[in-house]
Coordinates of N, CA and C in Angstrom, one line a residue:
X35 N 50.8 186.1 151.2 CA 50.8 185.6 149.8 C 49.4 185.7 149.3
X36 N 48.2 185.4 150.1 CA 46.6 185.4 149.8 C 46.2 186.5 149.7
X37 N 45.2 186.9 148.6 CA 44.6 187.9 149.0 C 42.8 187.4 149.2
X38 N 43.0 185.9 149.2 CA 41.6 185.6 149.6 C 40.9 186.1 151.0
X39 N 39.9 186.3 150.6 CA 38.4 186.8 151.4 C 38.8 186.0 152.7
X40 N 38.7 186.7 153.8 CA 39.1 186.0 155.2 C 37.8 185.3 155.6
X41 N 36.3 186.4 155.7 CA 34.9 185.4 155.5 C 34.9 184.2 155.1
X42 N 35.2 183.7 153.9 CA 35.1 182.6 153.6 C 35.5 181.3 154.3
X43 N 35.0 180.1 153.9 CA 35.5 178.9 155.0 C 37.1 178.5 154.5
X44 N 37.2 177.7 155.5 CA 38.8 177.8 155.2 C 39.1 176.9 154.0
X45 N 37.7 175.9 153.4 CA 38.0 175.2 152.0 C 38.2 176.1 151.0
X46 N 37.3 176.8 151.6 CA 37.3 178.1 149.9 C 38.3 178.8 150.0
X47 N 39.0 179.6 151.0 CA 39.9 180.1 151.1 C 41.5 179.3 150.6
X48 N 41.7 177.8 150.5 CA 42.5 176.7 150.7 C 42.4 177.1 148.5
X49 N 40.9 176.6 148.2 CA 41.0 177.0 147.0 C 41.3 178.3 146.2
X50 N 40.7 179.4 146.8 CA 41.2 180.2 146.1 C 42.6 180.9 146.1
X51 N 43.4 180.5 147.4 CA 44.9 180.4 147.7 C 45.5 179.6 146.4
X52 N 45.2 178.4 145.8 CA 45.8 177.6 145.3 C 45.2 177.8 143.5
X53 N 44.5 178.9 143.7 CA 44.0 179.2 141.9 C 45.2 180.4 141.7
X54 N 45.5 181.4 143.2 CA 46.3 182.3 143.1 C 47.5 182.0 142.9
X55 N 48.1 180.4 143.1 CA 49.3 180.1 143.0 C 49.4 180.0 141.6
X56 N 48.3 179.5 141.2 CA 48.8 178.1 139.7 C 48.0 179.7 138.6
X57 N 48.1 180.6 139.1 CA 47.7 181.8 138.0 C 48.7 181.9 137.9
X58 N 49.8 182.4 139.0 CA 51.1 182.9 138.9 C 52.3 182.2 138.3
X59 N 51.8 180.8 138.1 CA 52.6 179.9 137.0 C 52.6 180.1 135.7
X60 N 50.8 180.8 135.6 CA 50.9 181.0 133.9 C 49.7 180.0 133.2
X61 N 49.4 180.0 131.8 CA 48.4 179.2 131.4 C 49.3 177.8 130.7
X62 N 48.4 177.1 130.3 CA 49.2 175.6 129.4 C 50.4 175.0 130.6
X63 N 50.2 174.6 131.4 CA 50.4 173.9 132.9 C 49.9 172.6 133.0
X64 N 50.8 171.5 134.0 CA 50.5 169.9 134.0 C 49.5 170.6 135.2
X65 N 48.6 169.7 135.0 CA 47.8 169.1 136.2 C 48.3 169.2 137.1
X66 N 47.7 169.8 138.3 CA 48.8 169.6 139.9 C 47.6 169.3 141.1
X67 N 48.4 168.7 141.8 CA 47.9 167.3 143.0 C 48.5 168.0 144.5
X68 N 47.0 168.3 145.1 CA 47.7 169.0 146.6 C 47.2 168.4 147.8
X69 N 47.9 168.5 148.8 CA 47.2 167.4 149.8 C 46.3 169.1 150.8
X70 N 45.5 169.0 151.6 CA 44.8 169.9 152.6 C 45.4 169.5 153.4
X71 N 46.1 170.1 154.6 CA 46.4 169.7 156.1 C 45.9 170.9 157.1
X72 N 45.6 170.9 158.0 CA 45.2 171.4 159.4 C 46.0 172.1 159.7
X73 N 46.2 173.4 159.8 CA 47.0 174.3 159.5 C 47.7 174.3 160.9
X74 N 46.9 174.4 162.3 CA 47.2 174.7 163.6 C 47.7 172.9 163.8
X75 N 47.1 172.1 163.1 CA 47.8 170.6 163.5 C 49.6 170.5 162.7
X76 N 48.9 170.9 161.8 CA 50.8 171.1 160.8 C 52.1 172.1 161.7
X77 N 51.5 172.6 162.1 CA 52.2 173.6 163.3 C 52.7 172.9 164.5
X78 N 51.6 172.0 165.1 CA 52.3 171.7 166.1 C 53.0 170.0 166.1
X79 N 52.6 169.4 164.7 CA 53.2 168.4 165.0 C 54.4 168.4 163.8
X80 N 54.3 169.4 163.0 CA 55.7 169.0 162.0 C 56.1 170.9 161.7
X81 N 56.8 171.3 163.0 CA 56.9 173.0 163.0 C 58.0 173.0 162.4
X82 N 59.0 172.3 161.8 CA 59.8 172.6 160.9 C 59.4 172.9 159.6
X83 N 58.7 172.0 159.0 CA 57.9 171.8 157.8 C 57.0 172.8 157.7
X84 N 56.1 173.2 158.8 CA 55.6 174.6 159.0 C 56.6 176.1 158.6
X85 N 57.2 175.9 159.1 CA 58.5 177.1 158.9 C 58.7 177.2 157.7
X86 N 59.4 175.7 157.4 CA 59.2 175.8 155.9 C 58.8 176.7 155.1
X87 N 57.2 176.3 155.4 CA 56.3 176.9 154.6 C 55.9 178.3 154.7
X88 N 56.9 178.8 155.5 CA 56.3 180.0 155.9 C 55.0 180.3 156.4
X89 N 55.0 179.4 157.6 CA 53.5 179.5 158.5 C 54.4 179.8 159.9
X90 N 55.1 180.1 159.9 CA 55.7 180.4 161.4 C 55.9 181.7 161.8
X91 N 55.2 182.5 160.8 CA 55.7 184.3 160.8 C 54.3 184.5 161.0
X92 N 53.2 183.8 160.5 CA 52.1 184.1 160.5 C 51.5 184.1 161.9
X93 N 50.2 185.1 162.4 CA 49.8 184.6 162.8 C 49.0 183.6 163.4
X94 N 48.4 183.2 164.4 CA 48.1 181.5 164.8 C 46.6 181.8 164.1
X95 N 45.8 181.5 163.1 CA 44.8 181.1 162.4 C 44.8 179.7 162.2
X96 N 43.0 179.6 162.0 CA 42.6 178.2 161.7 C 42.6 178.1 160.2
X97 N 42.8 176.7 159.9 CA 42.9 177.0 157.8 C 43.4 176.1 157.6
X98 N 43.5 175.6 156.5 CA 43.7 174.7 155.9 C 45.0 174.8 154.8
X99 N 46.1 174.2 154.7 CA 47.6 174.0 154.0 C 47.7 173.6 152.8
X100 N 47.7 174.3 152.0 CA 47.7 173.2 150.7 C 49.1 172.7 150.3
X101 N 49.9 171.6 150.5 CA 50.9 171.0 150.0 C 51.1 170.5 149.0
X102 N 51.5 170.9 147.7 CA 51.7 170.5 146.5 C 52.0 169.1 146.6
X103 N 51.8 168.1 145.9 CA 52.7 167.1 145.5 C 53.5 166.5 144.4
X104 N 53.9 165.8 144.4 CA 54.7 164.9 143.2 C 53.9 165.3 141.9
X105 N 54.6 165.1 141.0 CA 54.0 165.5 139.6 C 53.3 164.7 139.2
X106 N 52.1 164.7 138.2 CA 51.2 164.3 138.0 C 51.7 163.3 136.9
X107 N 51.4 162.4 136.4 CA 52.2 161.2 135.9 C 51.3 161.6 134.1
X108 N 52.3 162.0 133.5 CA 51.3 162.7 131.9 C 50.6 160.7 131.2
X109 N 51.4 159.7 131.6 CA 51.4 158.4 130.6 C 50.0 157.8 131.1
X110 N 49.6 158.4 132.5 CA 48.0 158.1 132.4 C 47.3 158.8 132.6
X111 N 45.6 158.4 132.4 CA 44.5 159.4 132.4 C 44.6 159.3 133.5
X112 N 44.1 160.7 134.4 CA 43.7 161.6 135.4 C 42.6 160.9 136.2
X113 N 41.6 160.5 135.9 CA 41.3 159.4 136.7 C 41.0 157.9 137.1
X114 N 42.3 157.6 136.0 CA 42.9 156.4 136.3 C 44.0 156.6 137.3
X115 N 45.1 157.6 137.6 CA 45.9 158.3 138.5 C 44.9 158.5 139.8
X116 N 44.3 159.4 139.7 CA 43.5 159.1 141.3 C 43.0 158.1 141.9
X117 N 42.6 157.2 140.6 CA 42.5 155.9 141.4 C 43.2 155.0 142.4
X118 N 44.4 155.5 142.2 CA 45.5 154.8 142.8 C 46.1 155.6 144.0
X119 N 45.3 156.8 144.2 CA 45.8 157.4 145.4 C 45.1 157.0 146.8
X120 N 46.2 157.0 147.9 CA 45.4 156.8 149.4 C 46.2 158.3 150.1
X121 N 45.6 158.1 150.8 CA 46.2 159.5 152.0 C 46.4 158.9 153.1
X122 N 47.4 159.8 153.9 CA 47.4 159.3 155.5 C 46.8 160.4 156.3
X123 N 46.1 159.6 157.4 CA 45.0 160.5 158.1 C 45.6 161.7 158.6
X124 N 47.0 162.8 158.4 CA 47.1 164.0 158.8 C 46.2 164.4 157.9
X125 N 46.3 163.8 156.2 CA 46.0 164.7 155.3 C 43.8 165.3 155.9
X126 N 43.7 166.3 155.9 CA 42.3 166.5 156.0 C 41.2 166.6 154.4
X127 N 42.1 167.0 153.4 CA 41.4 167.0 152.5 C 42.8 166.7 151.0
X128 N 42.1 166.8 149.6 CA 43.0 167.3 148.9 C 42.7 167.8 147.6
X129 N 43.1 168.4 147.1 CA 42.6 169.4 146.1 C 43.4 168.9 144.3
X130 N 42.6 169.4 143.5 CA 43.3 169.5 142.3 C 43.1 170.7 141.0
X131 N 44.4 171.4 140.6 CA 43.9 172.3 139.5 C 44.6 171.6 138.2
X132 N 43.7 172.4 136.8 CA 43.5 171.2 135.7 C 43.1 171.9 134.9
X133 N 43.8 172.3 133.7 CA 43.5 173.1 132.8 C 42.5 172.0 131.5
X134 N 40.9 172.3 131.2 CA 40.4 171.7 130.3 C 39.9 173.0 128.6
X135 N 39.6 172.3 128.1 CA 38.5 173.1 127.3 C 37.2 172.9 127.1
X136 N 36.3 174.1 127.2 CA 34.6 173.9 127.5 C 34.0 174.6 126.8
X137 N 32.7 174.3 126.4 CA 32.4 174.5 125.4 C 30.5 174.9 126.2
X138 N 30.2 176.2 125.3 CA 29.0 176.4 126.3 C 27.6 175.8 125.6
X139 N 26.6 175.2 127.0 CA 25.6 174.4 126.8 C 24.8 174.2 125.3
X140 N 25.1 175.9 124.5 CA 24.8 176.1 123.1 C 25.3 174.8 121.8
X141 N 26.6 174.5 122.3 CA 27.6 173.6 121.6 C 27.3 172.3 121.7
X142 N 26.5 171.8 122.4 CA 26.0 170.2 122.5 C 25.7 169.4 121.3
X143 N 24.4 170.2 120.8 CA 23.8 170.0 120.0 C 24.2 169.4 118.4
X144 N 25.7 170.4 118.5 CA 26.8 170.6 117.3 C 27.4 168.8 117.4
X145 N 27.8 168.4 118.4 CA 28.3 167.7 118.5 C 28.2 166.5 118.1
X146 N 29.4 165.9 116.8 CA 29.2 164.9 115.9 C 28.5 163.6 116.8
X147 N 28.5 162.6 115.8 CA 27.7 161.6 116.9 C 29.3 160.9 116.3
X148 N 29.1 159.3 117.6 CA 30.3 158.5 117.3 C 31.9 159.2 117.3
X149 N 32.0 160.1 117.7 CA 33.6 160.6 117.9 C 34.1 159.4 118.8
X150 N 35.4 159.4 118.5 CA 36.4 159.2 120.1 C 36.9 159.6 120.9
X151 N 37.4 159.4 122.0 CA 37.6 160.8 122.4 C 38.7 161.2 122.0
X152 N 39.8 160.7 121.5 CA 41.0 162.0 120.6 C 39.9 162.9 119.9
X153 N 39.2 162.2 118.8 CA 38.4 162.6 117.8 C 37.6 163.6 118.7
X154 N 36.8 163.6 119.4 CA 36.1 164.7 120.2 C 37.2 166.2 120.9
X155 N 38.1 165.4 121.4 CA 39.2 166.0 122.0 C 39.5 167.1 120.7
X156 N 39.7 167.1 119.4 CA 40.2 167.6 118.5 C 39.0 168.5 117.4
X157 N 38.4 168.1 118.0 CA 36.1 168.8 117.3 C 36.9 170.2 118.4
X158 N 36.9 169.8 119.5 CA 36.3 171.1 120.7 C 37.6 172.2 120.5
X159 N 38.5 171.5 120.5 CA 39.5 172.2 120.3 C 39.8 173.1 119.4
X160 N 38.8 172.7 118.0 CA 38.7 173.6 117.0 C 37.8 174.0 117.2
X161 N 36.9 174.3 117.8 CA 35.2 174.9 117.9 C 35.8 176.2 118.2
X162 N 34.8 177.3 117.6 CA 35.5 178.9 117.4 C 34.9 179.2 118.8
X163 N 34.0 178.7 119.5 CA 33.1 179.2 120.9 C 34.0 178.0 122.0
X164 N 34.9 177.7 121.8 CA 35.3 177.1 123.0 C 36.0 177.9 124.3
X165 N 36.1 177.3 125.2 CA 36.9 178.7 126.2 C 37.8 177.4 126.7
X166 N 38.9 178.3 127.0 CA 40.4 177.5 128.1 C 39.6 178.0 129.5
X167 N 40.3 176.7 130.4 CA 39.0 177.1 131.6 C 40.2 176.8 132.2
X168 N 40.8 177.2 133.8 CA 41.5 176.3 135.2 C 39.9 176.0 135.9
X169 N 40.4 174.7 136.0 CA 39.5 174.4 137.5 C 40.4 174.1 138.6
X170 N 40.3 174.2 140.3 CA 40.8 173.7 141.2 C 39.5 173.6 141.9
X171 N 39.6 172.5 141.9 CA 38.6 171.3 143.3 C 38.8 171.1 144.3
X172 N 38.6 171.2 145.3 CA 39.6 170.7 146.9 C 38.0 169.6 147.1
X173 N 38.4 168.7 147.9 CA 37.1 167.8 148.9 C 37.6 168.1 150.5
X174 N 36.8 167.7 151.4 CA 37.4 167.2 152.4 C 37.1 166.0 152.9
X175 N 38.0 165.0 153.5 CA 37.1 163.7 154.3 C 36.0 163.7 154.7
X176 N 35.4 165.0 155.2 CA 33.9 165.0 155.6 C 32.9 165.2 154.8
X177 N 33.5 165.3 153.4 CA 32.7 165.4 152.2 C 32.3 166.8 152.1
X178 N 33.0 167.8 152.3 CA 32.8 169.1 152.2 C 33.4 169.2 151.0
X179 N 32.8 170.2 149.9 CA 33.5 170.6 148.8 C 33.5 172.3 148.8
X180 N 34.2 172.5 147.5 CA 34.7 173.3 146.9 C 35.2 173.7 145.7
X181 N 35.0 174.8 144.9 CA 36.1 174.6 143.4 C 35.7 176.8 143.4
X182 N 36.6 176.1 142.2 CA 37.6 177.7 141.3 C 37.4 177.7 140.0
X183 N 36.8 178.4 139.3 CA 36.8 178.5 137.7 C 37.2 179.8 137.4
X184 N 38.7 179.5 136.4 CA 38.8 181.1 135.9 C 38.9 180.9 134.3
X185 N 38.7 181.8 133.4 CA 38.6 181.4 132.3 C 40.0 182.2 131.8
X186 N 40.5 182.0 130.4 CA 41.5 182.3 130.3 C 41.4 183.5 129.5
X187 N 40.5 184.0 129.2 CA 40.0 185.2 128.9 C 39.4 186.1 129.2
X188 N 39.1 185.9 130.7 CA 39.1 186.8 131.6 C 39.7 186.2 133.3
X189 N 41.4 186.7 132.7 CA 42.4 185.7 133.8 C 42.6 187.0 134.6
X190 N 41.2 187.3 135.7 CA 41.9 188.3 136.7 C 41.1 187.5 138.2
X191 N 41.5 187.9 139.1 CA 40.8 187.6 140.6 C 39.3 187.7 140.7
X192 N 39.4 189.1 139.9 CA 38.0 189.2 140.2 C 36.9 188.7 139.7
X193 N 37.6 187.3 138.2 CA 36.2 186.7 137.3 C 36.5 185.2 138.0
X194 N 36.9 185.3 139.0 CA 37.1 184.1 139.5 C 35.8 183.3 140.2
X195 N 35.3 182.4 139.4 CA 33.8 181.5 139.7 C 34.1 180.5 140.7
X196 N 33.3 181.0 141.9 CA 33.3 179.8 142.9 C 31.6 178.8 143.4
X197 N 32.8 177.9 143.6 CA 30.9 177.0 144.7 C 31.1 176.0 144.8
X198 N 30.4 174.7 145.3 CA 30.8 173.8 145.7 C 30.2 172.8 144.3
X199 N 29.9 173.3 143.7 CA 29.3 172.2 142.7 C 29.2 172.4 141.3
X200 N 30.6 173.4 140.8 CA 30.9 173.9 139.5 C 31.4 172.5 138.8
X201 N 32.4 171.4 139.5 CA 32.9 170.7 138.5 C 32.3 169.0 139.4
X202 N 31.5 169.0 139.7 CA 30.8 167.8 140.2 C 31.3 166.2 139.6
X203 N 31.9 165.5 139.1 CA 32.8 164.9 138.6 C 33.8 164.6 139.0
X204 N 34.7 166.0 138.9 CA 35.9 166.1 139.6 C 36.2 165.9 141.1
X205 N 35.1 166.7 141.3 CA 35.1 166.7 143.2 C 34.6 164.8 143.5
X206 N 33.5 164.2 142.9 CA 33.9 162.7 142.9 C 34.9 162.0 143.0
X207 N 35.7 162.3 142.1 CA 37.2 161.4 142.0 C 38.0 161.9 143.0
X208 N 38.0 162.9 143.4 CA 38.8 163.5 144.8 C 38.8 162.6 145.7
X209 N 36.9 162.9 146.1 CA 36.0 162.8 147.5 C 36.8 160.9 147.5
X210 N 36.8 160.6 146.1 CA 36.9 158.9 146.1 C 38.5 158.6 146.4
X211 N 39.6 159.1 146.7 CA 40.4 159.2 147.5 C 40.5 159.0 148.7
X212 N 39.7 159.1 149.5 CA 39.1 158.8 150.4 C 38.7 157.9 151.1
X213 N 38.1 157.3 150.2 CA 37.1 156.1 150.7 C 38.0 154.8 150.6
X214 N 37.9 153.9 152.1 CA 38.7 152.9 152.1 C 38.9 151.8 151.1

């Protein structure tokens, strides 16, 4: 299904697997919530679920699983929602992609004073220099990061922006899933 870079670590590979899914969904998409699992651990303790997933044809590689989960709840903010998330220790990491709008460093300056955020939300949205961005973020429990930026105006593989510290915020609220 991947055509990600085999080089790469298996976070980034985990991400750029999961920008290749939620491209193929399309743009204007909910928020979606994935758990990371151990790809050779998912195999040997839940090889059904592995099958499932179509990891049983594959060969035996190390990597990491990205499992979708439950839908993202629209009636609250995004990191009021992660606040309330725990994991159980299979999970190794978990990732999230999130369609925003961004406005480049030029555009600050523009920016009315006293908005709210609808009122802000509704400035950017009209701004003629704004761009539709996907981000996907993965963390891992060991505090390893990751992310994906594709813009939607240039929605191919190859303008696909990576590194570990493109949406530094986001990967926060992840990594804080985590913590007991």
């Amino acid at each position: 299904m991947s055509n990600t870079p085999m080089a790469a670590s298996p976070l980034t590979r985990a991400v750029l697997e999961i920008d290749e899914y939620a491209s193929g969904l399309g743009w204007d998409q909910p928020a979606r919530l994935f758990a990371l699992v151990d790809t050779t651990r998912l195999r040997t303790q839940e090889p059904a679920l592995a099958q499932q997933l179509g990891l049983g044809d594959e060969p035996e590689t190390t990597g990491l699983t990205p499992i979708e989960q439950d839908e993202i709840p629209t009636d609250k903010a995004l990191d009021e929602f992660l606040g309330t998330i725990a994991w159980p220790d299979a999970v190794a990491g978990c990732a999230l992609t999130v369609e925003r709008l961004m406005l480049p460093p030029s555009a600050e300056a523009q920016v009315p004073d006293n908005l709210g955020e609808a009122q802000l939300a509704k400035w950017v949205a009209g701004h003629p220099e704004r761009q539709e961005v996907r981000m996907t973020v993965a963390v891992l429990r060991d505090g390893s990061r990751d992310s994906a930026l594709r813009l939607r105006e240039k929605d191919t593989p190859t303008e696909v922006l990576t590194g570990p510290d493109l949406v530094p915020g986001l990967a926060e609220a992840l990594a804080a899933t985590f913590e007991d």
